[in-house]
Amino acid sequence: MKKWVQTMVGDVELNKDIQLLLVIGGLYALSIALSNTFVNVYLWKQSEEFVKLAVYNLFIVIMQPLTFILAGKWAKKIDRIIVLRLGVIFLSGFFLTVLMMGENAGKYLIILGILLGIGYGFYWLSFNVLTFEITEPETRDFFNGFLGLLTSFAGMIGPIFAGTVITYMDKLTGYNVIFSISLGLFVLAVILSFFLKRRSAQGSYHLKDVFNLREEYKPWKNVLRANFFQGLREGSFIFVIVVWVFVTTGSELALGTYGLIASGTAFICYYLVGRFLNKKFRKRAILIGGIILYAAVFLIVFELSFARLITYGIFVSLAYPLLLVPYLSLTYDVIGSGWKAGEMRIEYIVIRELYLNAGRIVSILFLLAAIYLLGEKNGIPAALAVLGAGHLCIYGWIRSIELPSAKEQETFTALKKR
C-alpha cells in the first residue's frame, strides 16, 4: 500500500494534518460541486434575469473580504480550527436557508449572498492559513496539485449525480435532496476538523503593516496585483458559464454532463501537473495556462452552443491546473519569504484575499454595466471578452518575481526593525 501511495504522489511526507486537511478540502469540494452549480441555476430559474443573479454573486464577493478581515482578527485571538468550523457552519446555514425558503429563495438573493459570502470568508481564511502552516515549500506543489485532483474528482461526480437526481425526480424535490446532501457533507467536515491539531496564534493584528509592505517588498506587491487580475476573470465567469450551459440546453442533466467532462479533464491534468511540474518551469506554465484560458473565451462569445461550451470547458480544464498549481505555490513562497512571515501569516492571507475579491467585485460591476448599456445579448459576451484576459495578465506581474536569498531576508528584517 505504501509503495502504491509513493508511486501516485511521489516521495512526499504525508503527515496526519496534511491528510485531514485534504479530506476536509475534498468534502468541501464535493458539497460545492453537488449544489453550488445548481444554486445559480435554481435562483436564475426563479427570475430568468442575469442582473439579479449578478447582484446575488456581487454580495457574495463583497461579504467575503469583509469577513476575511474579521476572521483574520479572530484567528489571531482564537484557534484557526474554530474559524474553519465557523465557515462550514455558515455554509451549512446557507443551504438550510435555501431549503427552508424553497421556491421563494429568489426573493431573498441579497440575504443568501451575504450568508454564502460570510461562509466562504471564514472557511477560506482558515483553510489558506492552515495550508501555509501545514505545508512546506517542498510539499506545496503536491498539496495544491492533489487538492486540485480532489476538486476535479468532486466536479466529475457531483454535477452529473445532481443533474440526474434533479432530472428524474420532481424538480423541487430533486433540488432539496441535493442541498440536503451538501448540508450533510459540511456537517461531516466540521466533525473531522476536531481531529486537526489545534493551532493558536499570538500577537497583535498588524493588517496595515503588511498592507504597506507592498511598497518595500516588490514580490509581495506583484503577487497582490496578480491576485486582483485573477479575481477579474473569476468574478463573472464563475456563474455566467454555468447559466449559459443551462440556457443553451434547458437541462440540468446537460449541466451535469458539462461538469463531468470538464472536471474529468482537469482531474488528469491536476495529477500530471502536481506530480511532475518542476519548480523551474512554474512561470512558463503560468504563461501557457493564461494564454489558453484567454483564447478559450473566443470559442463562446461570438456563437453559443452546447458543443462550443463543452469545447470551452475542456480547454479551460487543461489550462487551470497549469496556471493555478504553480501560481498558488509561488504565492505561498513569496509570503513565506516576506517580513515576519511566521508571525504575520494571517495578515498576508487576508491582504491577498482582499485583492482577489476586489478583482471579483470589479468584474461583476463591469458585467452589470455592460448589461445596462448593451443589454444581456450583447453586453455579456462583450464583458467576458474583456474580463477573460484576467488570468493572462497574471504572468505580467509574476514573471519578474525572484525570491530573496536567506541573507537578503535577514537584511530586510533588520531594516524593518529600525
CSV table of N, CA and C in Angstrom, one decimal, residues 140-209:
chain,number,residue,atom,x,y,z
A,140,ARG,N,4.3,21.9,-1.2
A,140,ARG,CA,3.2,22.8,-1.7
A,140,ARG,C,2.6,22.4,-3.0
A,141,ASP,N,3.6,22.2,-4.0
A,141,ASP,CA,3.1,21.8,-5.3
A,141,ASP,C,2.3,20.5,-5.3
A,142,PHE,N,2.7,19.6,-4.4
A,142,PHE,CA,2.0,18.3,-4.3
A,142,PHE,C,0.6,18.6,-3.7
A,143,PHE,N,0.6,19.4,-2.6
A,143,PHE,CA,-0.7,19.7,-1.9
A,143,PHE,C,-1.7,20.4,-2.8
A,144,ASN,N,-1.2,21.4,-3.5
A,144,ASN,CA,-2.1,22.2,-4.4
A,144,ASN,C,-2.6,21.3,-5.5
A,145,GLY,N,-1.6,20.5,-6.0
A,145,GLY,CA,-2.0,19.6,-7.1
A,145,GLY,C,-3.0,18.5,-6.7
A,146,PHE,N,-2.8,17.9,-5.5
A,146,PHE,CA,-3.6,16.8,-5.0
A,146,PHE,C,-5.0,17.4,-4.6
A,147,LEU,N,-5.0,18.6,-4.1
A,147,LEU,CA,-6.3,19.2,-3.7
A,147,LEU,C,-7.1,19.5,-5.0
A,148,GLY,N,-6.3,20.0,-6.1
A,148,GLY,CA,-7.0,20.2,-7.4
A,148,GLY,C,-7.5,18.9,-7.9
A,149,LEU,N,-6.8,17.8,-7.6
A,149,LEU,CA,-7.2,16.4,-8.1
A,149,LEU,C,-8.5,16.1,-7.4
A,150,LEU,N,-8.6,16.3,-6.1
A,150,LEU,CA,-9.8,16.0,-5.3
A,150,LEU,C,-11.0,16.9,-5.8
A,151,THR,N,-10.7,18.2,-6.0
A,151,THR,CA,-11.7,19.1,-6.5
A,151,THR,C,-12.2,18.7,-7.9
A,152,SER,N,-11.3,18.2,-8.7
A,152,SER,CA,-11.7,17.8,-10.1
A,152,SER,C,-12.6,16.5,-10.0
A,153,PHE,N,-12.2,15.6,-9.1
A,153,PHE,CA,-12.9,14.4,-9.0
A,153,PHE,C,-14.3,14.7,-8.5
A,154,ALA,N,-14.4,15.6,-7.5
A,154,ALA,CA,-15.7,16.0,-7.0
A,154,ALA,C,-16.5,16.7,-8.1
A,155,GLY,N,-15.8,17.5,-8.9
A,155,GLY,CA,-16.5,18.1,-10.0
A,155,GLY,C,-17.0,17.1,-11.1
A,156,MET,N,-16.3,16.0,-11.2
A,156,MET,CA,-16.8,14.9,-12.1
A,156,MET,C,-18.1,14.3,-11.6
A,157,ILE,N,-18.1,13.8,-10.4
A,157,ILE,CA,-19.2,13.0,-9.9
A,157,ILE,C,-20.3,13.9,-9.4
A,158,GLY,N,-20.0,15.1,-8.8
A,158,GLY,CA,-21.1,15.9,-8.2
A,158,GLY,C,-22.1,16.4,-9.2
A,159,PRO,N,-21.7,17.1,-10.2
A,159,PRO,CA,-22.8,17.7,-11.1
A,159,PRO,C,-23.6,16.6,-11.8
A,160,ILE,N,-22.9,15.6,-12.3
A,160,ILE,CA,-23.7,14.5,-13.1
A,160,ILE,C,-24.6,13.8,-12.2
A,161,PHE,N,-24.2,13.6,-10.9
A,161,PHE,CA,-25.1,12.9,-9.9
A,161,PHE,C,-26.3,13.9,-9.6
A,162,ALA,N,-26.0,15.1,-9.3
A,162,ALA,CA,-27.0,16.1,-9.0
A,162,ALA,C,-27.9,16.3,-10.2
A,163,GLY,N,-27.4,16.4,-11.4
A,163,GLY,CA,-28.2,16.6,-12.6
A,163,GLY,C,-29.1,15.5,-12.8
A,164,THR,N,-28.7,14.3,-12.6
A,164,THR,CA,-29.5,13.1,-12.8
A,164,THR,C,-30.7,13.1,-11.7
A,165,VAL,N,-30.3,13.3,-10.5
A,165,VAL,CA,-31.3,13.4,-9.4
A,165,VAL,C,-32.4,14.4,-9.7
A,166,ILE,N,-32.0,15.6,-10.1
A,166,ILE,CA,-32.9,16.7,-10.4
A,166,ILE,C,-33.8,16.4,-11.6
A,167,THR,N,-33.2,15.8,-12.6
A,167,THR,CA,-33.9,15.5,-13.9
A,167,THR,C,-35.0,14.4,-13.7
A,168,TYR,N,-34.6,13.4,-12.9
A,168,TYR,CA,-35.6,12.2,-12.8
A,168,TYR,C,-36.5,12.3,-11.6
A,169,MET,N,-36.3,13.3,-10.8
A,169,MET,CA,-37.3,13.5,-9.7
A,169,MET,C,-38.1,14.8,-10.0
A,170,ASP,N,-39.1,15.0,-9.2
A,170,ASP,CA,-39.8,16.3,-9.2
A,170,ASP,C,-38.7,17.3,-9.0
A,171,LYS,N,-38.7,18.4,-9.8
A,171,LYS,CA,-37.6,19.3,-9.8
A,171,LYS,C,-37.3,19.9,-8.4
A,172,LEU,N,-38.3,20.4,-7.7
A,172,LEU,CA,-38.1,21.0,-6.4
A,172,LEU,C,-37.6,19.9,-5.4
A,173,THR,N,-38.2,18.7,-5.5
A,173,THR,CA,-37.7,17.6,-4.6
A,173,THR,C,-36.3,17.3,-4.9
A,174,GLY,N,-35.9,17.2,-6.2
A,174,GLY,CA,-34.5,16.9,-6.5
A,174,GLY,C,-33.6,17.9,-6.0
A,175,TYR,N,-33.9,19.2,-6.1
A,175,TYR,CA,-33.0,20.2,-5.6
A,175,TYR,C,-32.9,20.1,-4.1
A,176,ASN,N,-34.0,19.8,-3.4
A,176,ASN,CA,-34.0,19.7,-2.0
A,176,ASN,C,-33.1,18.5,-1.5
A,177,VAL,N,-33.1,17.4,-2.3
A,177,VAL,CA,-32.3,16.2,-2.0
A,177,VAL,C,-30.8,16.6,-2.1
A,178,ILE,N,-30.5,17.3,-3.2
A,178,ILE,CA,-29.1,17.7,-3.4
A,178,ILE,C,-28.6,18.7,-2.3
A,179,PHE,N,-29.4,19.7,-2.0
A,179,PHE,CA,-29.0,20.6,-1.0
A,179,PHE,C,-28.9,20.0,0.4
A,180,SER,N,-29.7,19.0,0.6
A,180,SER,CA,-29.6,18.2,1.9
A,180,SER,C,-28.3,17.4,2.0
A,181,ILE,N,-27.9,16.8,0.9
A,181,ILE,CA,-26.7,16.0,0.9
A,181,ILE,C,-25.5,17.0,1.1
A,182,SER,N,-25.5,18.2,0.5
A,182,SER,CA,-24.5,19.2,0.7
A,182,SER,C,-24.4,19.6,2.2
A,183,LEU,N,-25.5,19.7,2.8
A,183,LEU,CA,-25.6,20.1,4.2
A,183,LEU,C,-24.9,19.0,5.0
A,184,GLY,N,-25.2,17.7,4.7
A,184,GLY,CA,-24.6,16.6,5.5
A,184,GLY,C,-23.1,16.5,5.3
A,185,LEU,N,-22.6,16.8,4.1
A,185,LEU,CA,-21.1,16.8,3.9
A,185,LEU,C,-20.4,17.9,4.7
A,186,PHE,N,-21.1,19.1,4.8
A,186,PHE,CA,-20.5,20.1,5.6
A,186,PHE,C,-20.5,19.8,7.1
A,187,VAL,N,-21.5,19.1,7.6
A,187,VAL,CA,-21.5,18.6,8.9
A,187,VAL,C,-20.4,17.6,9.2
A,188,LEU,N,-20.1,16.7,8.2
A,188,LEU,CA,-19.0,15.8,8.3
A,188,LEU,C,-17.7,16.5,8.4
A,189,ALA,N,-17.5,17.6,7.6
A,189,ALA,CA,-16.3,18.3,7.6
A,189,ALA,C,-16.0,19.0,9.0
A,190,VAL,N,-17.1,19.4,9.6
A,190,VAL,CA,-17.0,20.0,11.0
A,190,VAL,C,-16.5,19.0,11.9
A,191,ILE,N,-17.1,17.8,11.8
A,191,ILE,CA,-16.7,16.7,12.7
A,191,ILE,C,-15.2,16.3,12.5
A,192,LEU,N,-14.7,16.2,11.3
A,192,LEU,CA,-13.3,15.9,11.0
A,192,LEU,C,-12.4,17.0,11.5
A,193,SER,N,-12.8,18.2,11.5
A,193,SER,CA,-11.9,19.3,11.9
A,193,SER,C,-11.5,19.2,13.4
A,194,PHE,N,-12.3,18.4,14.2
A,194,PHE,CA,-11.9,18.2,15.6
A,194,PHE,C,-10.6,17.3,15.7
A,195,PHE,N,-10.2,16.6,14.7
A,195,PHE,CA,-9.1,15.8,14.7
A,195,PHE,C,-7.8,16.5,14.2
A,196,LEU,N,-8.0,17.7,13.7
A,196,LEU,CA,-6.8,18.5,13.4
A,196,LEU,C,-6.1,19.1,14.6
A,197,LYS,N,-4.8,19.2,14.6
A,197,LYS,CA,-4.0,19.7,15.7
A,197,LYS,C,-4.4,21.2,15.9
A,198,ARG,N,-4.7,21.5,17.1
A,198,ARG,CA,-5.1,22.9,17.4
A,198,ARG,C,-3.9,23.9,17.1
A,199,ARG,N,-4.3,25.0,16.5
A,199,ARG,CA,-3.2,25.9,16.1
A,199,ARG,C,-3.7,27.4,16.4
A,200,SER,N,-3.2,27.8,17.6
A,200,SER,CA,-3.5,29.1,18.1
A,200,SER,C,-2.4,30.1,17.6
A,201,ALA,N,-2.8,31.3,17.5
A,201,ALA,CA,-1.8,32.4,17.1
A,201,ALA,C,-1.6,33.4,18.2
A,202,GLN,N,-0.5,34.0,18.2
A,202,GLN,CA,-0.2,35.0,19.3
A,202,GLN,C,0.2,36.3,18.6
A,203,GLY,N,0.1,37.4,19.4
A,203,GLY,CA,0.5,38.7,18.9
A,203,GLY,C,-0.7,39.5,18.4
A,204,SER,N,-0.4,40.8,18.1
A,204,SER,CA,-1.4,41.7,17.6
A,204,SER,C,-1.7,41.6,16.1
A,205,TYR,N,-2.8,42.2,15.7
A,205,TYR,CA,-3.2,42.1,14.3
A,205,TYR,C,-2.7,43.3,13.5
A,206,HIS,N,-1.6,43.0,12.7
A,206,HIS,CA,-0.9,44.1,12.0
A,206,HIS,C,-1.3,44.2,10.6
A,207,LEU,N,-2.6,44.3,10.3
A,207,LEU,CA,-3.0,44.3,8.9
A,207,LEU,C,-2.5,45.5,8.1
A,208,LYS,N,-2.4,46.6,8.7
A,208,LYS,CA,-1.9,47.8,8.0
A,208,LYS,C,-0.5,47.7,7.6
A,209,ASP,N,0.3,47.1,8.6
A,209,ASP,CA,1.8,47.0,8.3
A,209,ASP,C,2.0,46.1,7.1
